[in-house]
Every structure is written in structure tokens, then in C-alpha cells.
mmCIF file of C-alpha atoms in Angstrom:
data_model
loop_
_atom_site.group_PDB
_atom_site.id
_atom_site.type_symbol
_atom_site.label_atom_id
_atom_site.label_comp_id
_atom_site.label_asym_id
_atom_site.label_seq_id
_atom_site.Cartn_x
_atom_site.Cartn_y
_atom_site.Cartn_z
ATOM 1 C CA UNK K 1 71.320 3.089 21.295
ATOM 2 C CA UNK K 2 71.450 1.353 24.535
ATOM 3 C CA UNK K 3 71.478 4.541 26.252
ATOM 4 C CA UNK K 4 68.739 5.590 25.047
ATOM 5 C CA UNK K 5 66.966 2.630 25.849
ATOM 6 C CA UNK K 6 67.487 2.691 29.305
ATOM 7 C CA UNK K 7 66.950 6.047 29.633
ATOM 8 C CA UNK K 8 63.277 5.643 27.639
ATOM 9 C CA UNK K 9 62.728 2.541 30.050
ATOM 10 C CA UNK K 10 63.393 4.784 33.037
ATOM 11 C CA UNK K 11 61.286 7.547 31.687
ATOM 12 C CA UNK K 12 57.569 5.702 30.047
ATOM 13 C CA UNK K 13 57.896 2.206 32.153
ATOM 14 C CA UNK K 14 59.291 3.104 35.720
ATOM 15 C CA UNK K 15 57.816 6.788 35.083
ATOM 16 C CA UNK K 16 60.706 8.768 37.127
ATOM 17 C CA UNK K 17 63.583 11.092 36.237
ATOM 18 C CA UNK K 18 65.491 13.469 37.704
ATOM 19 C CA UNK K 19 64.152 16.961 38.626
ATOM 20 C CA UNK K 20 65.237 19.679 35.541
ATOM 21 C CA UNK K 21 65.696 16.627 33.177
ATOM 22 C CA UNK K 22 65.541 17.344 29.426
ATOM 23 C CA UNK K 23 65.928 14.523 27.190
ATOM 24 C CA UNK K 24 68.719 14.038 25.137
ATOM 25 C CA UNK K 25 67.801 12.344 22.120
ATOM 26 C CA UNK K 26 65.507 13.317 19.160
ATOM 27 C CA UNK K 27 65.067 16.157 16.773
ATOM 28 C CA UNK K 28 67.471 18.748 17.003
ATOM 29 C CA UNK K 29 69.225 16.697 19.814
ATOM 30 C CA UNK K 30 71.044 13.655 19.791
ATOM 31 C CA UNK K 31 70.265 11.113 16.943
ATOM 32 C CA UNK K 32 71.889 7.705 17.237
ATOM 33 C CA UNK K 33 73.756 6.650 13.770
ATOM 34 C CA UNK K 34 72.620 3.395 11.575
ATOM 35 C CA UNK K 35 75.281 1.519 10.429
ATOM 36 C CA UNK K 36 74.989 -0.929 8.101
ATOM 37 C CA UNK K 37 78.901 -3.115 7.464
ATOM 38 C CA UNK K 38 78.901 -4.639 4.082
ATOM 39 C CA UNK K 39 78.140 -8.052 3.834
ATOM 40 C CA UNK K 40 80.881 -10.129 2.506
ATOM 41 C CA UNK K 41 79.551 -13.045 0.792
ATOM 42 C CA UNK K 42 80.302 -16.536 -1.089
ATOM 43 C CA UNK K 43 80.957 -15.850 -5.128
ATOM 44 C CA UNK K 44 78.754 -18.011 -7.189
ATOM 45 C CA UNK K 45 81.643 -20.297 -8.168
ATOM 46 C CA UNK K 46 82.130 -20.367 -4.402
ATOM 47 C CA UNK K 47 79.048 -21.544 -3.672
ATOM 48 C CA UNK K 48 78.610 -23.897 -6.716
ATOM 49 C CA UNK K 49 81.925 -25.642 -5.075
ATOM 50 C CA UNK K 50 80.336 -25.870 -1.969
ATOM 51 C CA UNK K 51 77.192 -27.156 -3.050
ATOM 52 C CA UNK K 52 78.989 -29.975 -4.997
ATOM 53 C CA UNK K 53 81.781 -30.689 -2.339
ATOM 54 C CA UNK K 54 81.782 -34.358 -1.624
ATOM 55 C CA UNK K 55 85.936 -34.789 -0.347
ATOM 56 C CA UNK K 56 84.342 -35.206 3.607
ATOM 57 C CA UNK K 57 87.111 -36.776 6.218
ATOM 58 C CA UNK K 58 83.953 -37.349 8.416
ATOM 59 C CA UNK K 59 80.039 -37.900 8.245
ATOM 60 C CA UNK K 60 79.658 -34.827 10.920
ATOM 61 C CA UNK K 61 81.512 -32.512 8.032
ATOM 62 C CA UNK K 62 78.777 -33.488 5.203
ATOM 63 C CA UNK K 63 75.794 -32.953 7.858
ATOM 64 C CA UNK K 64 77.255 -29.580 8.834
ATOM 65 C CA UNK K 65 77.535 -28.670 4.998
ATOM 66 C CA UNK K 66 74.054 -30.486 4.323
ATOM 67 C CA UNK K 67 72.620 -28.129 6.988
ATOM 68 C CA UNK K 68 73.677 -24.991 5.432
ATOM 69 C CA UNK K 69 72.826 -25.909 1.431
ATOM 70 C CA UNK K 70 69.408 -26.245 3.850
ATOM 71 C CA UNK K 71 69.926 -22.745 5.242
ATOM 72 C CA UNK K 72 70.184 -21.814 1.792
ATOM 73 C CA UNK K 73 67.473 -23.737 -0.322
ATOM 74 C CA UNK K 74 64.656 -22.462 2.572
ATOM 75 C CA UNK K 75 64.902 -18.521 1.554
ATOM 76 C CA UNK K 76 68.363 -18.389 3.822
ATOM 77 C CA UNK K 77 66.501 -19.060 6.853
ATOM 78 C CA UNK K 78 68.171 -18.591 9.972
ATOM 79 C CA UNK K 79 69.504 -21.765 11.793
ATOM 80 C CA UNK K 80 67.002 -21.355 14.605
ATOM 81 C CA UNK K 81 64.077 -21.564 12.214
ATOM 82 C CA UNK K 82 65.383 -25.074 10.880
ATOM 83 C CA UNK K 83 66.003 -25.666 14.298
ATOM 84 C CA UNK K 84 62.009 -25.587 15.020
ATOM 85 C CA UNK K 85 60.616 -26.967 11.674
ATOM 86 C CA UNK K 86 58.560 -29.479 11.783
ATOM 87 C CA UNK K 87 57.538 -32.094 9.196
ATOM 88 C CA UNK K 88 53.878 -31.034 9.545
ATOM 89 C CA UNK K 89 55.107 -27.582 7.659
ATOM 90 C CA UNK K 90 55.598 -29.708 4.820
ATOM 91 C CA UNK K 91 52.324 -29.884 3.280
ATOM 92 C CA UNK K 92 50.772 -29.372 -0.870
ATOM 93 C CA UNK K 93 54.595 -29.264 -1.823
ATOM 94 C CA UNK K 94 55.539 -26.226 0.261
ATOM 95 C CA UNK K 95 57.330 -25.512 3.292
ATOM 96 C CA UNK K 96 55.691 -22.932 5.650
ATOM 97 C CA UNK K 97 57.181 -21.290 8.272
ATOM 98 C CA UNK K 98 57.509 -17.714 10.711
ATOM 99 C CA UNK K 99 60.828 -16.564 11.055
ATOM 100 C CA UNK K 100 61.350 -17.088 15.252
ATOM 101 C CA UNK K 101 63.218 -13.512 15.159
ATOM 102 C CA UNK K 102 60.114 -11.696 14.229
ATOM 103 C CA UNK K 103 57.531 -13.049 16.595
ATOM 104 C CA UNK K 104 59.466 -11.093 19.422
ATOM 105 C CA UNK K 105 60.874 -8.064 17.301
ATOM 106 C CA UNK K 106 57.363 -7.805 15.507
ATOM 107 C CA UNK K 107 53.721 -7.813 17.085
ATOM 108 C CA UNK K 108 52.246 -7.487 13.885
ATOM 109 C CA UNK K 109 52.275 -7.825 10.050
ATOM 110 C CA UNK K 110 53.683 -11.485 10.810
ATOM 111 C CA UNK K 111 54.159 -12.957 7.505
ATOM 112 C CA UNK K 112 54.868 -16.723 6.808
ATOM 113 C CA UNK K 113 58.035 -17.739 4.494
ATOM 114 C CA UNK K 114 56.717 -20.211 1.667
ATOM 115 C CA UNK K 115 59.393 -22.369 0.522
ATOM 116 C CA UNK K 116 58.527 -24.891 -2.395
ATOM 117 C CA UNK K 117 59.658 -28.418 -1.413
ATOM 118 C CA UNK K 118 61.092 -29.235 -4.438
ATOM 119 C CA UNK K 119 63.855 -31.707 -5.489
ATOM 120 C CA UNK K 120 66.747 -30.357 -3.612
ATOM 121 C CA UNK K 121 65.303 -29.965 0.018
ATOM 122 C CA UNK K 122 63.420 -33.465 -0.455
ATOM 123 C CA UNK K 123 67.210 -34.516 -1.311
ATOM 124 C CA UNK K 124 68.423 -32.550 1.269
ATOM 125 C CA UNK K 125 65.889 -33.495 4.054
ATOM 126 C CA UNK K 126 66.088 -37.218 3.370
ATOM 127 C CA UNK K 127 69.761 -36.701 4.408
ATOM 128 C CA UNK K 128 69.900 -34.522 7.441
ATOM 129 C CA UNK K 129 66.053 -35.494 8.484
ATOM 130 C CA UNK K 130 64.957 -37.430 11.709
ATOM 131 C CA UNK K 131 61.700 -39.094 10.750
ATOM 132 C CA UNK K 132 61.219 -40.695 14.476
ATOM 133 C CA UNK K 133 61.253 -36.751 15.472
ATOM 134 C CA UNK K 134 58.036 -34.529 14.815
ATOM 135 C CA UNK K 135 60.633 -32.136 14.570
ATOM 136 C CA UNK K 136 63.018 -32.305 10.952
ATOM 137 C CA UNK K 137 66.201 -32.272 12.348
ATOM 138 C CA UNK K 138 64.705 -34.205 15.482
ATOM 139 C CA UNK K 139 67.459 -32.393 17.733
ATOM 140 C CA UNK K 140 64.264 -30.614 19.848
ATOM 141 C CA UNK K 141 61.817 -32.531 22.119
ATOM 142 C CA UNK K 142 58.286 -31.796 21.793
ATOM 143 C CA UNK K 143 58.150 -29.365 24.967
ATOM 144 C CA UNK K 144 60.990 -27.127 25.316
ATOM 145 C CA UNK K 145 61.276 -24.375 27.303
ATOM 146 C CA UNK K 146 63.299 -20.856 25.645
ATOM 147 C CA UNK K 147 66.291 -21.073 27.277
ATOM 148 C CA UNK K 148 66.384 -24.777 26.241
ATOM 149 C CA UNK K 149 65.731 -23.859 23.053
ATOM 150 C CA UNK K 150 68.565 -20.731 22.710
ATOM 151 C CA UNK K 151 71.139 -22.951 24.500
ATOM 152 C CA UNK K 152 70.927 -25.657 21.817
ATOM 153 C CA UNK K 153 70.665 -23.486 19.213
ATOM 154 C CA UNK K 154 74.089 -22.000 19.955
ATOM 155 C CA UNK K 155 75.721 -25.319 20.718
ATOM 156 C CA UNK K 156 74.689 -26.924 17.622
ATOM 157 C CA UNK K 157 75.339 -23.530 16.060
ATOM 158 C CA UNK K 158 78.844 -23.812 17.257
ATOM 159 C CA UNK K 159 79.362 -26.997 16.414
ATOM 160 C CA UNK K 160 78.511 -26.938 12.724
ATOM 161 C CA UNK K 161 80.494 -23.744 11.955
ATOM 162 C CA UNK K 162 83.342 -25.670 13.778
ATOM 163 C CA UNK K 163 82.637 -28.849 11.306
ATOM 164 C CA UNK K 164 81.913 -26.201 8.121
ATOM 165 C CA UNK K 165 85.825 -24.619 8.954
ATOM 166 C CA UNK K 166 87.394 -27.735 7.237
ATOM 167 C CA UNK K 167 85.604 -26.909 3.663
ATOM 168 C CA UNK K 168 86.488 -23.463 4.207
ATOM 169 C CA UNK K 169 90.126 -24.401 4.419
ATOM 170 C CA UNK K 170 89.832 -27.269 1.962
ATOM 171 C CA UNK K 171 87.529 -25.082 -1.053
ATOM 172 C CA UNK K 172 89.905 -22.267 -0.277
ATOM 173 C CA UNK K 173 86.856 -19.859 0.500
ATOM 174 C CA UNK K 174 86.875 -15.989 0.662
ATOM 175 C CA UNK K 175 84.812 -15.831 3.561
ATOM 176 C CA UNK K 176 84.246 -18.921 6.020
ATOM 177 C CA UNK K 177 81.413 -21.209 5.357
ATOM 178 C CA UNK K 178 79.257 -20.314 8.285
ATOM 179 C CA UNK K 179 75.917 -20.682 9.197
ATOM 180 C CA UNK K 180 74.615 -17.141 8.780
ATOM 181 C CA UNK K 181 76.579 -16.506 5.351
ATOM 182 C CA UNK K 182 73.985 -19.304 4.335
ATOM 183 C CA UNK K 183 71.161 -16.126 4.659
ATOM 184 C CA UNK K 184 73.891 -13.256 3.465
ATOM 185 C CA UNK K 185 74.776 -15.473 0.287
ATOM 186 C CA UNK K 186 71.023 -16.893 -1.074
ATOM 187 C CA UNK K 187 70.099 -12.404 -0.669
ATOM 188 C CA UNK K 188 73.189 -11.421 -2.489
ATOM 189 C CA UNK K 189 72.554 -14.173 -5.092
ATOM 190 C CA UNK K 190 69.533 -13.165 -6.086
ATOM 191 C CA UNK K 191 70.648 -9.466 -6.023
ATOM 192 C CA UNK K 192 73.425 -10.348 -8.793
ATOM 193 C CA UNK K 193 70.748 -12.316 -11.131
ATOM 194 C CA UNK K 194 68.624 -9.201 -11.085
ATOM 195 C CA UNK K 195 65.909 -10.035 -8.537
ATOM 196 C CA UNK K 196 64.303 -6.849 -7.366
ATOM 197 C CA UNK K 197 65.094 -5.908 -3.892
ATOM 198 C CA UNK K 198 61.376 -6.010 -2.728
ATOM 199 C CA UNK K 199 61.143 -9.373 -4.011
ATOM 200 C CA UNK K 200 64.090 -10.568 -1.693
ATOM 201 C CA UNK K 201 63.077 -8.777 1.206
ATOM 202 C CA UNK K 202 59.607 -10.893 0.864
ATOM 203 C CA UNK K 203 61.299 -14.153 0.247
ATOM 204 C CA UNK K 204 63.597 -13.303 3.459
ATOM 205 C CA UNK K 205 60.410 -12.738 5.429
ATOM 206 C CA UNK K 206 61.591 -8.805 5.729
ATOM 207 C CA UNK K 207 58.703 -6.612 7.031
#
């Protein structure tokens, strides 16, 4: 896949190639396999435990779990979406918001993720939420540049799936309580209850 990449990059962008060239990839040529691995998820037991786990050593361990029951309750968003919520999404008892992945993997058909704000974010927010911040988890400043942006994403990333590793251990878990099994889990849940797959692919904000 990367191969091919370059070579296409080479070939429509820089416009040169090699004199006698014939391209490797397409139809009746070269087709690059799609593999999909099996996610491995939380049961519902497992995540019922984690959603009621209270036993915390420290108050960083209940924000990291507070931030992924988040992760969860907003359509399994991904972290860096949280990351860049603001409290003016919050408005007529929804939660709007564009996933950040498909504003640079998608140029069009851009679809916003409603969320309603019900009980359990308002709970949830009023916990891990920064009111002095325009931003909900007030861990952004108002102008940021990209890499800014990326480099706290992983480090707070990091740092949660660090503090998450002690329910893991503690609840016993299957898989380990990270961030992105947040998004995996809240998909497969609805899967298991009978949710039609279109209707999860909207909800996830899948094209």
C-alpha cells in the first residue's frame, strides 16, 4: 500500500517515471490485500464493572476512567475529538461535533455526530469538565497550532491508558481498558443488542 503510494505520487504529482515503465498495480496486476484483525472488545459485564468501578488509589485513576465512560457515552468518539470539544457544542440538549479524522481523510460528505446530552455526560462532564476553559476538558488553549495539538493528544493519550492499566489489573479485564477500546466496545455493544450495522456506522460518523 505504501508502495503504491509513492509510486502514484511519483507518477500524477511529480509527473516522471522511468522510460519502458508499466505499472504494477491494478486489474489483472497487483492488488494490495484489506485486512481487517478482529476487534477484541470489553463483555457487557466488563463494561458494566467498569462503568460502576469506584475502588480508585488516586484522583488521576477516576479522571482517566471518567474520560473513557466519556469516550463511550459520545458515540465512542475518538480521544482527539473530546480533546477539541467545546462547551459551545453543547446546545438544545445535544452535543455536536465532526470527527477530526475525517476532515483530512474526507473532502466531502462531512457529517456531524449528534450526541444527546443527557444525564450521564452532564454527570460525566461536571466531573472531568474545565468551565474556566472554552474548551471541555480545558487541556487546549484557544489557538493551537497541529503539531501542538497531535503532541498533546498523544501525551495525554499516554497518560490515561497508563492511569486506566490499574482497573485493568484490578477488574481483571479481558482486554486492557484503553482509550480506543472506548470506540471498539460502544460499536460492538450495539451490534450484540441488535442495532443494525448502518445505524452504527451513522452514529460512529462512518461515511
Amino acid at each position: 500500500r505504501d508502495l503504491r503510494a509513492v509510486v502514484n505520487y511519483y507518477i500524477k504529482d511529480i509527473e516522471i517515471q522511468p522510460v519502458g515503465f508499466k505499472y504494477p498495480f491494478g486489474r489483472r496486476k497487483y492488488v494490495v490485500s484489506t485486512f481487517y484483525p478482529p476487534k477484541i472488545v470489553l463483555s457487557e459485564s466488563e463494561l458494566i464493572s467498569v462503568l460502576k468501578f469506584n475502588d480508585f488509589i488516586t484522583p488521576a485513576q477516576e479522571y482517566a476512567r471518567d474520560v473513557w465512560v466519556a469516550l463511550y457515552l459520545l458515540n465512542g468518539s475518538n480521544f482527539s475529538d473530546l480533546l477539541r470539544l467545546k462547551w459551545t457544542d453543547i446546545t438544545g440538549g445535544v452535543i455536536t461535533f465532526t470527527r477530526k479524522k475525517t476532515e483530512t481523510t474526507r473532502k466531502s460528505n462531512i457529517k456531524p455526530i449528534v450526541v444527546d446530552y443527557d444525564t450521564r455526560l452532564r454527570s460525566i462532564f461536571k466531573k472531568i469538565g474545565d468551565k474556566d476553559s472554552v474548551y471541555l476538558l480545558g487541556k487546549m488553549s484557544e489557538l493551537y497550532s497541529e503539531t501542538t495539538f497531535e503532541n498533546k493528544c498523544t501525551k495525554l493519550k499516554k497518560l490515561y491508558n497508563k492511569e486506566n492499566k490499574y482497573i485493568t489489573e484490578k477488574l481483571n479485564l479481558s482486554v486492557p481498558l484503553t482509550l480506543q477500546t472506548a470506540r471498539d466496545t460502544f460499536a460492538t455493544m450495539l451490534f450484540f443488542k441488535g442495532v443494525p450495522v448502518r445505524t452504527i456506522s451513522e452514529l460512529l460518523g462512518h461515511s
